[in-house]
Structure formats: structure tokens, C-alpha cells
Coordinates of C-alpha atoms in Angstrom, one line a residue:
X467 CA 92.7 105.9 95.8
X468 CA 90.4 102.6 94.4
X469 CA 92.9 100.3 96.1
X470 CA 94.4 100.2 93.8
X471 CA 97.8 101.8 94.5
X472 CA 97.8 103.5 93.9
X473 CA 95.5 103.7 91.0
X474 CA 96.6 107.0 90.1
X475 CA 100.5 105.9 89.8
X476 CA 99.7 104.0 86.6
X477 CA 98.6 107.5 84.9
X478 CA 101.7 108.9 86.8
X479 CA 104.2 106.5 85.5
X480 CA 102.8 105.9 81.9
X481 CA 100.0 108.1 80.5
X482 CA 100.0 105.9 77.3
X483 CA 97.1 104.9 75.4
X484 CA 96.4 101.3 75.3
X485 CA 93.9 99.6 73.0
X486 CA 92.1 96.5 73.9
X487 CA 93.4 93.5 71.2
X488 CA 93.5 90.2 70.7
X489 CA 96.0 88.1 68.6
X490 CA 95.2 87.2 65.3
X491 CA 95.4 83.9 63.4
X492 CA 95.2 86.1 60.1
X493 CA 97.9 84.7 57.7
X494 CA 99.3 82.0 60.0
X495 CA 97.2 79.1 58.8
X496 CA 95.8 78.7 62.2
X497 CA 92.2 77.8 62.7
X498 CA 91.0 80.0 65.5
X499 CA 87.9 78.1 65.3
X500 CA 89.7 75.1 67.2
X501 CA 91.5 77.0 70.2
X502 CA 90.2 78.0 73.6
X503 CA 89.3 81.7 73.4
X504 CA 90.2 83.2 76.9
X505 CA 89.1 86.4 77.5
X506 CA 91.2 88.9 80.3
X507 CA 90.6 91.8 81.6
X508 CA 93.8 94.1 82.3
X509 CA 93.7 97.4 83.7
X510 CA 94.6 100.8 81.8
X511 CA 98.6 101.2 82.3
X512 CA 98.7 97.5 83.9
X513 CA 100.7 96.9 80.4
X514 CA 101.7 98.4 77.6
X515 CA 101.1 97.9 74.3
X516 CA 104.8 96.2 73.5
X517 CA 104.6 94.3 76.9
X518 CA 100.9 93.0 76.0
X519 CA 101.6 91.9 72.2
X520 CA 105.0 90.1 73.8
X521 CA 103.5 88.2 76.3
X522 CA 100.7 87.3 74.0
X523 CA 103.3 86.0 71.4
X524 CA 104.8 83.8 74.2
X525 CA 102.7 83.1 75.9
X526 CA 100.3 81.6 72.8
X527 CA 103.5 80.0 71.4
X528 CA 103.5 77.8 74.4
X529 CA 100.0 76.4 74.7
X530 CA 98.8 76.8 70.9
X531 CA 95.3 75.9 72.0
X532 CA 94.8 78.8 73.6
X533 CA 94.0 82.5 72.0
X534 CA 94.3 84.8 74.7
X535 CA 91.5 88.1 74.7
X536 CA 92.9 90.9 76.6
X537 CA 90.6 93.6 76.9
X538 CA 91.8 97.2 78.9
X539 CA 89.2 98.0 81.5
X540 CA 89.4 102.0 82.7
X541 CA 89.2 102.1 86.7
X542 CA 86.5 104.2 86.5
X543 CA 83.6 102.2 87.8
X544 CA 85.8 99.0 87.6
X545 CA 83.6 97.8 90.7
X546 CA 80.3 97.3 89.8
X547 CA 81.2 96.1 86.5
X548 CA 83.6 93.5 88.1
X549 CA 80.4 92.5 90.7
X550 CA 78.4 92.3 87.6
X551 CA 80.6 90.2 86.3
X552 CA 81.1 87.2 89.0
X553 CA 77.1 87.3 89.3
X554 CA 76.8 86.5 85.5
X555 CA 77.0 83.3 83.6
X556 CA 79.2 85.0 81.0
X557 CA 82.1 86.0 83.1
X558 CA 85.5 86.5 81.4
X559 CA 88.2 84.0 82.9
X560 CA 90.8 86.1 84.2
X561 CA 90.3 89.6 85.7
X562 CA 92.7 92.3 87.2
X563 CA 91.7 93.4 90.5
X564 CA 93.2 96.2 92.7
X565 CA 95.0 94.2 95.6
X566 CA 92.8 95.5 98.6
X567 CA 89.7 94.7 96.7
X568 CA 90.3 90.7 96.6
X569 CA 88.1 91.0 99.8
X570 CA 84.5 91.9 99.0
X571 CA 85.1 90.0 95.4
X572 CA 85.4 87.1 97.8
X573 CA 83.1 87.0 100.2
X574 CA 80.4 87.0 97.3
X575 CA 81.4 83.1 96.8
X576 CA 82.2 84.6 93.3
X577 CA 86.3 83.5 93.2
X578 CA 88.4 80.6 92.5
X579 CA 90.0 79.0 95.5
X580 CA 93.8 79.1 94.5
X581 CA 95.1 77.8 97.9
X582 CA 96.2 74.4 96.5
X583 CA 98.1 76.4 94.1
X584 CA 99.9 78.5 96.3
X585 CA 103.4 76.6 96.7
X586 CA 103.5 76.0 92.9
X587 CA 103.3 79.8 92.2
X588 CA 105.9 80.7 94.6
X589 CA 103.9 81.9 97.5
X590 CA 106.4 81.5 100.0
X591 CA 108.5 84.6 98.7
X592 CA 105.5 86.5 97.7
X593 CA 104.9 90.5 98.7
X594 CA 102.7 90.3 101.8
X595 CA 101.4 93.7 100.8
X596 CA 99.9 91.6 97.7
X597 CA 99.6 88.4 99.4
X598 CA 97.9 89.4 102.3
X599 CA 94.7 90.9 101.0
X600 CA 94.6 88.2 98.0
X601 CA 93.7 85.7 101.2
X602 CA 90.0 85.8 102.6
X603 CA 89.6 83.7 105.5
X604 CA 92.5 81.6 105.2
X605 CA 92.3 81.1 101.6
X606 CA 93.9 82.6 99.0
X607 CA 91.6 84.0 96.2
X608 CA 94.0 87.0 94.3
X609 CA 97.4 85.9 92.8
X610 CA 99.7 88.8 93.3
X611 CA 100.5 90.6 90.0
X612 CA 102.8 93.6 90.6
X613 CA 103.1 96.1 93.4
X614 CA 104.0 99.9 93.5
X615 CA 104.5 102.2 96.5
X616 CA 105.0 105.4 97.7
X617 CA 109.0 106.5 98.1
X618 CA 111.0 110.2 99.0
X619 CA 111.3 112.2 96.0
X620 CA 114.1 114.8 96.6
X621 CA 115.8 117.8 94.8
X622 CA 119.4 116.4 94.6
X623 CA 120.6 120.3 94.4
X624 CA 118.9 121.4 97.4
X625 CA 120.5 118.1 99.4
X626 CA 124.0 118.9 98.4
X627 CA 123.6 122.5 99.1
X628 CA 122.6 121.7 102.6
X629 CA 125.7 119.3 102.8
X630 CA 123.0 116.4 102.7
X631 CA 123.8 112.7 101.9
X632 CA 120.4 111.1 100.7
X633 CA 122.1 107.6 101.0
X634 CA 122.9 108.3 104.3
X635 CA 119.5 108.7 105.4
X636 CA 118.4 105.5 106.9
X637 CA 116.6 106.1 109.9
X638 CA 113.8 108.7 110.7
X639 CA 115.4 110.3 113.1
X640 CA 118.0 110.7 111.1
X641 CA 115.4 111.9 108.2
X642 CA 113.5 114.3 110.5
X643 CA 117.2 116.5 111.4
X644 CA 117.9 116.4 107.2
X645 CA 114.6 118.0 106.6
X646 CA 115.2 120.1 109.6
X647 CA 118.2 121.7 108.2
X648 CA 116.5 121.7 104.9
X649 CA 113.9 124.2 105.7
X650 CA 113.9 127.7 105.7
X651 CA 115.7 130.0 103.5
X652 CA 112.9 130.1 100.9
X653 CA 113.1 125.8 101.0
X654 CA 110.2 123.6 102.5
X655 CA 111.7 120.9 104.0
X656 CA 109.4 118.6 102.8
X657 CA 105.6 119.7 101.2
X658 CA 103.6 117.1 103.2
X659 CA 99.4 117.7 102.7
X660 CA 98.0 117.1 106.3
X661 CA 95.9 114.2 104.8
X662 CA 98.4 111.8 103.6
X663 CA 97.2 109.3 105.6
X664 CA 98.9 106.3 103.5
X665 CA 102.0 108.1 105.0
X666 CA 100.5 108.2 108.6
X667 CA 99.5 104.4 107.9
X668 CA 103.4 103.5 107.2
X669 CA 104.5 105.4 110.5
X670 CA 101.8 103.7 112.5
X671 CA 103.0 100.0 111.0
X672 CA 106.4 101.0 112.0
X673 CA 105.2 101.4 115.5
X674 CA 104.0 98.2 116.4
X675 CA 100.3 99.6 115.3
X676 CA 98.1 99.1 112.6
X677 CA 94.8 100.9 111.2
X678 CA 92.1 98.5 113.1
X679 CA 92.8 95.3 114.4
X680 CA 90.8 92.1 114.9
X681 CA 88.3 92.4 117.9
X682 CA 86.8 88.6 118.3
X683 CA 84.4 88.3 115.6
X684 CA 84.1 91.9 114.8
X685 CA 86.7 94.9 114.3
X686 CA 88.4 97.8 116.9
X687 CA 89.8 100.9 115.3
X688 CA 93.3 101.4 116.3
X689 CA 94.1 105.3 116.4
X690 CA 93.8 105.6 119.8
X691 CA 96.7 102.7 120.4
X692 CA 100.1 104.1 121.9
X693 CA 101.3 103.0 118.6
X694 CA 99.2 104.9 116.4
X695 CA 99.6 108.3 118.6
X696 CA 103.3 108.1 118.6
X697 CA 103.1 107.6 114.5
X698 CA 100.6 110.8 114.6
X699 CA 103.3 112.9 116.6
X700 CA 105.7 112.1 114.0
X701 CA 103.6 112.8 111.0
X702 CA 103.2 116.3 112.8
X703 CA 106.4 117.2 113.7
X704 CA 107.4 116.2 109.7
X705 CA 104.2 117.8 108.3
X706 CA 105.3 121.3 110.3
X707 CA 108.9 121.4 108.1
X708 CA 107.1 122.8 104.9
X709 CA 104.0 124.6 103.7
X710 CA 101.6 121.5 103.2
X711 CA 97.5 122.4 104.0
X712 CA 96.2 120.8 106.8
X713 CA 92.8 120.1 105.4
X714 CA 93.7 118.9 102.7
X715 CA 95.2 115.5 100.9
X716 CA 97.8 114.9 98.1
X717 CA 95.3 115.7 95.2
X718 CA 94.4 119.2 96.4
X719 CA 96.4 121.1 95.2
X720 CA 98.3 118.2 93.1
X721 CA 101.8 117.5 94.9
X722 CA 103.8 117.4 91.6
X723 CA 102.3 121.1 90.6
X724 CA 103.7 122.5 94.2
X725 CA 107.2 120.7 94.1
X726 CA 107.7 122.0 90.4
X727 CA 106.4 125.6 91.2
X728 CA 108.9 126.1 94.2
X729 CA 111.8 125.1 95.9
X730 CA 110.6 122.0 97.9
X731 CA 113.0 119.8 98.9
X732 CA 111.4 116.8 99.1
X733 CA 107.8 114.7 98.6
X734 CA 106.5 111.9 99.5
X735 CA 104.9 110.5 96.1
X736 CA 105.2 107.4 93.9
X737 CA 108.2 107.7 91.5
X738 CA 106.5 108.2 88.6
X739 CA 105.4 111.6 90.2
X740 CA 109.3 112.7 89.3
X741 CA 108.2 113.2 85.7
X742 CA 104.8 114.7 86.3
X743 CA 107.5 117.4 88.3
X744 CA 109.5 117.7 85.2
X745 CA 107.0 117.6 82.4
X746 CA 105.2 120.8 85.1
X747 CA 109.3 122.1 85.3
X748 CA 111.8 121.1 82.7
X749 CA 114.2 122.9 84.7
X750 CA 114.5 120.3 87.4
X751 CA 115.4 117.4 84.8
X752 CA 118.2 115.6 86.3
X753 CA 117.6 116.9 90.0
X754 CA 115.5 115.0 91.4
X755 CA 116.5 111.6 93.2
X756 CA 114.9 109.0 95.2
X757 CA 115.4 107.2 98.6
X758 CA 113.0 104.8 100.7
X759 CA 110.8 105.9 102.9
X760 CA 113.3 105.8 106.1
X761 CA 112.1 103.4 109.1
X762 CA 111.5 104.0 113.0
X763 CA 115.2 102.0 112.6
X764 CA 118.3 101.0 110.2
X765 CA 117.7 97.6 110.3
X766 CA 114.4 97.8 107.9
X767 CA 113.0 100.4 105.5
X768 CA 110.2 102.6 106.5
X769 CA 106.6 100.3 106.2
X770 CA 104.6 101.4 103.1
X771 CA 100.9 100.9 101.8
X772 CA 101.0 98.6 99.1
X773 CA 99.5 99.6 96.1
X774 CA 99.5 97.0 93.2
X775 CA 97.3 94.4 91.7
X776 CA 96.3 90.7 92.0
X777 CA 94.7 88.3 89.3
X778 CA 91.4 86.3 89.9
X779 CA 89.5 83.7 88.6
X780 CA 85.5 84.0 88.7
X781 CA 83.7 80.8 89.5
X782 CA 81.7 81.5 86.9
X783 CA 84.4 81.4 84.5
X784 CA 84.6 78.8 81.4
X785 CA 87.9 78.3 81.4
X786 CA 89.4 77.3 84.3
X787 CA 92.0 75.2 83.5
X788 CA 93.3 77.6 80.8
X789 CA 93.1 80.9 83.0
X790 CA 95.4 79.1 85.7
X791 CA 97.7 78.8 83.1
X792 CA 97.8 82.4 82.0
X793 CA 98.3 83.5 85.9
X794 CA 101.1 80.9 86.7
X795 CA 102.7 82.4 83.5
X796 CA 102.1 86.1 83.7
X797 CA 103.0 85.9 87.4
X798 CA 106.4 83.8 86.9
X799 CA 110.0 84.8 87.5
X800 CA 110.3 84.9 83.2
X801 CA 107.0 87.6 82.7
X802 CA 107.5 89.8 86.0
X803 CA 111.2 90.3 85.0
X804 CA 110.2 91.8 81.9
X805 CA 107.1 93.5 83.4
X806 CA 109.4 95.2 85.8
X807 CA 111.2 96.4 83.6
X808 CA 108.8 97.9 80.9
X809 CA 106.9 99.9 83.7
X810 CA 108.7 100.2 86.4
X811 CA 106.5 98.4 88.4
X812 CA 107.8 96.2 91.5
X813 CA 107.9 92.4 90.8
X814 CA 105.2 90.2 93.2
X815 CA 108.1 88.6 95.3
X816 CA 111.0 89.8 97.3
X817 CA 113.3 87.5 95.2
X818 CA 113.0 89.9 92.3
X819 CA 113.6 93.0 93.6
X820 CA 116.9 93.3 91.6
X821 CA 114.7 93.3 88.5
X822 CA 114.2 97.1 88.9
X823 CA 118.1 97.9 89.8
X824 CA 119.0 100.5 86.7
X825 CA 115.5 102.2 87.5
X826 CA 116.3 104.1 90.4
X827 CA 112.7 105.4 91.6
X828 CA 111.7 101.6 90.8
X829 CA 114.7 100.4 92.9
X830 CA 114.1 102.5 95.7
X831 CA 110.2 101.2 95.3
X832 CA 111.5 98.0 95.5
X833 CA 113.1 98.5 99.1
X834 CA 110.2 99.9 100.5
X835 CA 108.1 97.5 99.3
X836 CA 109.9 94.5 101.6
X837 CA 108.1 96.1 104.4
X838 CA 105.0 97.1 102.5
X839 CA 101.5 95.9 103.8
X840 CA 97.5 96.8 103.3
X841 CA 94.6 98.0 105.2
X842 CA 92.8 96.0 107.1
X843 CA 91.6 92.9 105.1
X844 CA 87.9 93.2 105.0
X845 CA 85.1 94.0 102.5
X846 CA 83.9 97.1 104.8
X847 CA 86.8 99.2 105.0
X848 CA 86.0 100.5 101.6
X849 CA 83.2 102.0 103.7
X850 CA 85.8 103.5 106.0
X851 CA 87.3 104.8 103.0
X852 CA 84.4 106.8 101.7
X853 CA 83.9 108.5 105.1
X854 CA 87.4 109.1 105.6
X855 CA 87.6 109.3 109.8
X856 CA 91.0 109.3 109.2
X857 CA 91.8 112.2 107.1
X858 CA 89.5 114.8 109.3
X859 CA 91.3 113.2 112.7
X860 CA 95.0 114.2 111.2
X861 CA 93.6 117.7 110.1
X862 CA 92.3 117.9 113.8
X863 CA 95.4 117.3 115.4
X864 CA 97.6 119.3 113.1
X865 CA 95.4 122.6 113.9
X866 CA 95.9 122.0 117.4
X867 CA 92.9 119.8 119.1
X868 CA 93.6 117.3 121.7
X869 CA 95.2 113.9 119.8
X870 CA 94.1 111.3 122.3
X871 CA 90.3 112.9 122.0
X872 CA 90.4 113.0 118.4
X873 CA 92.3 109.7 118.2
X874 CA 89.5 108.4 120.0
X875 CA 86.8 110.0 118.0
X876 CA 88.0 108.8 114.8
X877 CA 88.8 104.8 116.1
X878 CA 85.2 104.6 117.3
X879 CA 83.8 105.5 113.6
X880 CA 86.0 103.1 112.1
X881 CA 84.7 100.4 114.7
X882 CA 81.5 101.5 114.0
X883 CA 81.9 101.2 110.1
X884 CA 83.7 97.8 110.3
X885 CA 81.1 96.3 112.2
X886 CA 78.3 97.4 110.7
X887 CA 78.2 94.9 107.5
X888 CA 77.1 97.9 105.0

């Protein structure tokens, strides 16, 4: 995943084509020639076409002056063309980042500070899973734009055959006895790769632990923390209730294929992965449902990654005035209600979450994403991500090797990666 998401969830949820456009003065008397061109980039399936001409309308309706660019940037590569970007002199004014990437966009000196801005857009009841990463050293860089996370997807028909009440399932004790009693019989319990490690990440948050933590000036893994080791104990004890590969992450083989082949009782997956299931097996339409990820207690869903997008402002950028207005617009209550609701995406504050009520993978998105957070808010852990310690330390304890050793093993890379300024 590009932190983004869940970058893939987009294709999941949408798979519609958009086409970069601009509004046109063609017919309306309106000299173009006079009005502020702002140029945005959006990322493919951030809109869709009817959201994007809407809010255009409106949005140019109110400030006349203004003739809003949207181009549709593909993630592929997004990076270095964004880098390229904020070094240039001919940057565009507003650009869609993923959330967790705010960081090393920052720390280039190549972002608009927005932290005097930050009361008048709401920030107080902003997602901290979009919030959080948006900040680099104490000031606030990426306005959040929309969030997505991961959520149970279950076969309604297994659950009642089992004499299983989804709604009832609000702890995960409670969800570990369900999928207990789910399995066997020709069911998997739950398909659960060995190298989800976004799930492992939410189980570790719930305990009290987090991915690496703050060591003075530098960074300390955090596997090896009580914490972490009682999440990795759960994750096994789940991961053993079905036929998931150890060695292996949600991509290989692709989740949605397995859960549409057989009778799997449950995923964990972003809710648009409920109609890659039924576009692989018709037959499951109308059996599959959706609860949040269950917590360590009832008092508070289970913690989720974050996935989801913020806004930014190069320096660089001509327009600053006018991009502030497009953000404080796109990202207000008006725009993220209707955004919500055209692709089932999670509004950027916890005030919204109703938004999504008559979507019910959205909705159950929306609970999880209360308690949703990010990885650990610096430019390097990209690095950590294209290593992976991680993923090869789950693998290691599922096939049997010694979890304190391999916990250990794996927190020193991630030190050493985080530290090392590459």
C-alpha cells in the first residue's frame, strides 16, 4: 500500500474511469481571460466524474474569479512527480496526497504551513488517523480530505447457520469464540494471509502498543513491547481458524478471489472488497455483511490503519489565497457530506460519521475509523515499508520460531531504518 489506504480501495470501491477536466466558460459570456486559473491535482477514484463536475459548479458559482483545473493523477509514481513538483517554480496550487505521506513532502520545506488555519477548518473534531500524519513537527501541513479503513466482511448465511449474531460481536474475545465455532465443516473461520500486518498494527494499538515509538531524538522499534507480543498472539490464534498462507500478504493470492471461490466466513478487507467477491461470485449477492473490526473491549471499536487522503499547498504555489479556499470548501461539512455519499468514503471528522448511515460497509467504516490512527509519523518509515521487517517477523512466528527472538530481530531493523535518515 502507497499510504495511501489504502490506495488499492479506491479501484476496489469504484473502478470508474475518470478524465481530467476543467470547466468551461464556453457559451456563458464569461471571460476566462479575467479569472484566477487554479490548477488541482486529484487522485484516480478520489471523485467521480458527477461528484467533480458538482463541486466545480458550486464551488465556481461562489467565488466567480476563480476557474478551478482539476487534473486526475494515477498513483503510480505519484511520488517523484509530487517531489518534482514542490522543487519547481511551476507547481500546481493544490495537490492530493496519501495521508502518511504529508511527512517527507514536509520536511522538504516544500508545504504551506496551515496551522493558523486549523480552528477555522474544524480541526478540533478532525480524524486523528488524517490529522495526525498531516502535522510535521507541530505544525500542520495536510488538511484531512476523506479516510477509508479496513472492516469484517462476513457471509451473512454461514453466521446464521452457526446461530451467529454479527451485531452481537463487540469484543474480540467475543469475535475469536464466533470464528471458533465458525470453522470446520468445509468453513474457514476467517481467511487471514499471515502478512496482514495493518491487521496486526490495529491489535497492537489496541494494546497499549504502537509500531515504533519516539526514542529522544531518534526512533525504537516496538515489536518486542509486551504490547506488541500479546497483539502477535492474537493475530496467531485468529490467523490458525482458516486456510490463510503464512508467507504471504493480502495480494497473494487476492483475498476477494479466495472468499468467492469457497466457503469462508469472514475477511478482513475494505468494504469495497464485497463487490470484487460478488463481481468473482454472483451467487453470494446479498450475503455478505459487514461489522467493525471488534476491540480488545466493548467500550471502543477495534483500532484501524487509516487509509485516506489529505490536501496540500506547495510553497511554491501561485495561488495561495485561492487554493485555501478550495480546501476549506472541499473539506467542509456541505462537500464531505456529499463526498461521503457518492463513494462511500468516510467523512474527515467524527461529527459526520452519520453521513454514511444507509451505506452499511461505509457505516461500519465509519465506526472503526473513531479509533483509526497511522504509522509512525516520519519521512523514513517509507523505508521500513520497502524492507518489510514486519511481514517476514509474523511469517516467523506463525511457522513456529521463538516470538520474543523474532520480535526482537525485527524491532532492531526498524530502529535501524528510522534512524538512519535514508
Amino acid at each position: 500500500m502507497k499510504h495511501r489506504p489504502l490506495a488499492l480501495l479506491g479501484a476496489m470501491l469504484l473502478g470508474t474511469g475518470l478524465v481530467a477536466c476543467s470547466s468551461s466558460a464556453e457559451g456563458t459570456g464569461r471571460d476566462d481571460s479575467a479569472r484566477t486559473a487554479l490548477d488541482v491535482w486529484l487522485m484516480r477514484d478520489s471523485v467521480s466524474d458527477a461528484f467533480q463536475e458538482e463541486f466545480e459548479a458550486g464551488f465556481e458559482k461562489g467565488h466567480p474569479d476563480i476557474d478551478v483545473r482539476i487534473q486526475i493523477q494515477e498513483w503510480e509514481g505519484i511520488g517523484e512527480k509530487v517531489t518534482a513538483a514542490l522543487a519547481s517554480n511551476d507547481a500546481p496550487d493544490v495537490i492530493e496526497v496519501g495521508n502518511t505521506q504529508v511527512a517527507q513532502y514536509a520536511q522538504s520545506g516544500g508545504l504551506t504551513d496551515f496551522s493558523d488555519k486549523v480552528a477555522e477548518l474544524g480541526g478540533d473534531a478532525w480524524l486523528k488517523g488524517l490529522a495526525e500524519p498531516g502535522a510535521w513537527e507541530g505544525r500542520q501541513y495536510g488538511i484531512p480530505y476523506y479516510a477509508a479503513n479496513r472492516v469484517v466482511i462476513y457471509r451473512t448465511d454461514l453466521f446464521a447457520r452457526a446461530g451467529i449474531d454479527a451485531a452481537a460481536i463487540k469484543t474480540r474475545a467475543q469475535w475469536l469464540a464466533a470464528t471458533e465455532k465458525l470453522n470446520g465443516d468445509g468453513v474457514q473461520g476467517i481467511y487471514l494471509p499471515g502478512q496482514n500486518w495493518f491487521a496486526l498494527a490495529g491489535f497492537v494499538w489496541d494494546e497499549g502498543g504502537d509500531l515504533a515509538t519516539r526514542d529522544g531524538d531518534g526512533w525504537k522499534g516496538g515489536l518486542d513491547s509486551p504490547e506488541a507480543l500479546r497483539a502477535m498472539d492474537f493475530y496467531k490464534r485468529l490467523q490458525s481458524l482458516g486456510k490463510g498462507p503464512k508467507d504471504s500478504d493480502e495480494s497473494r493470492p487476492l483475498q476477494a478471489e479466495v472468499v468467492a471461490k469457497g466457503e469462508v466466513a469472514q475477511v478482513i478487507a475494505a468494504p469495497g472488497g464485497a463487490k470484487v467477491i460478488v463481481q468473482n461470485n454472483p451467487g453470494l449477492k446479498g450475503k455478505l455483511g459487514f461489522f467493525p473490526i471488534p476491540g480488545k473491549t466493548a467500550d471502543a471499536p477495534g483500532a484501524v490503519f487509516t487509509g485516506g487522503s489529505d490536501l496540500v499547498v506547495p510553497v511554491a504555489a501561485a495561488h495561495q489565497e485561492e487554493a485555501y479556499a478550495f480546501i476549506k470548501e472541499l473539506t467542509g461539512e456541505t462537500w464531505q457530506k456529499k463526498l461521503a455519499l457518492a463513494m462511500s468514503y468516510v467523512p474527515n471528522t467524527t461529527v459526520l460519521a452519520g453521513a454514511v448511515a444507509s451505506d452499511p460497509g461505509a457505516a461500519a467504516m465509519a465506526v472503526g475509523a473513531a479509533n483509526g490512527h497511522a504509522t509512525p509519523n516520519t519521512p523514513q518509515w517509507a523505508a521500513v515499508e520497502a524492507k518489510n521487517p514486519v511481514k517476514d517477523y509474523m511469517t516467523a512466528v506463525l511457522i513456529g520460531r521463538d516470538p520474543e527472538d523474532e520480535a526482537a530481530k525485527a524491532s532492531r531493523s526498524i530502529t535501524t531504518t528510522l534512524n538512519s535518515g535514508s
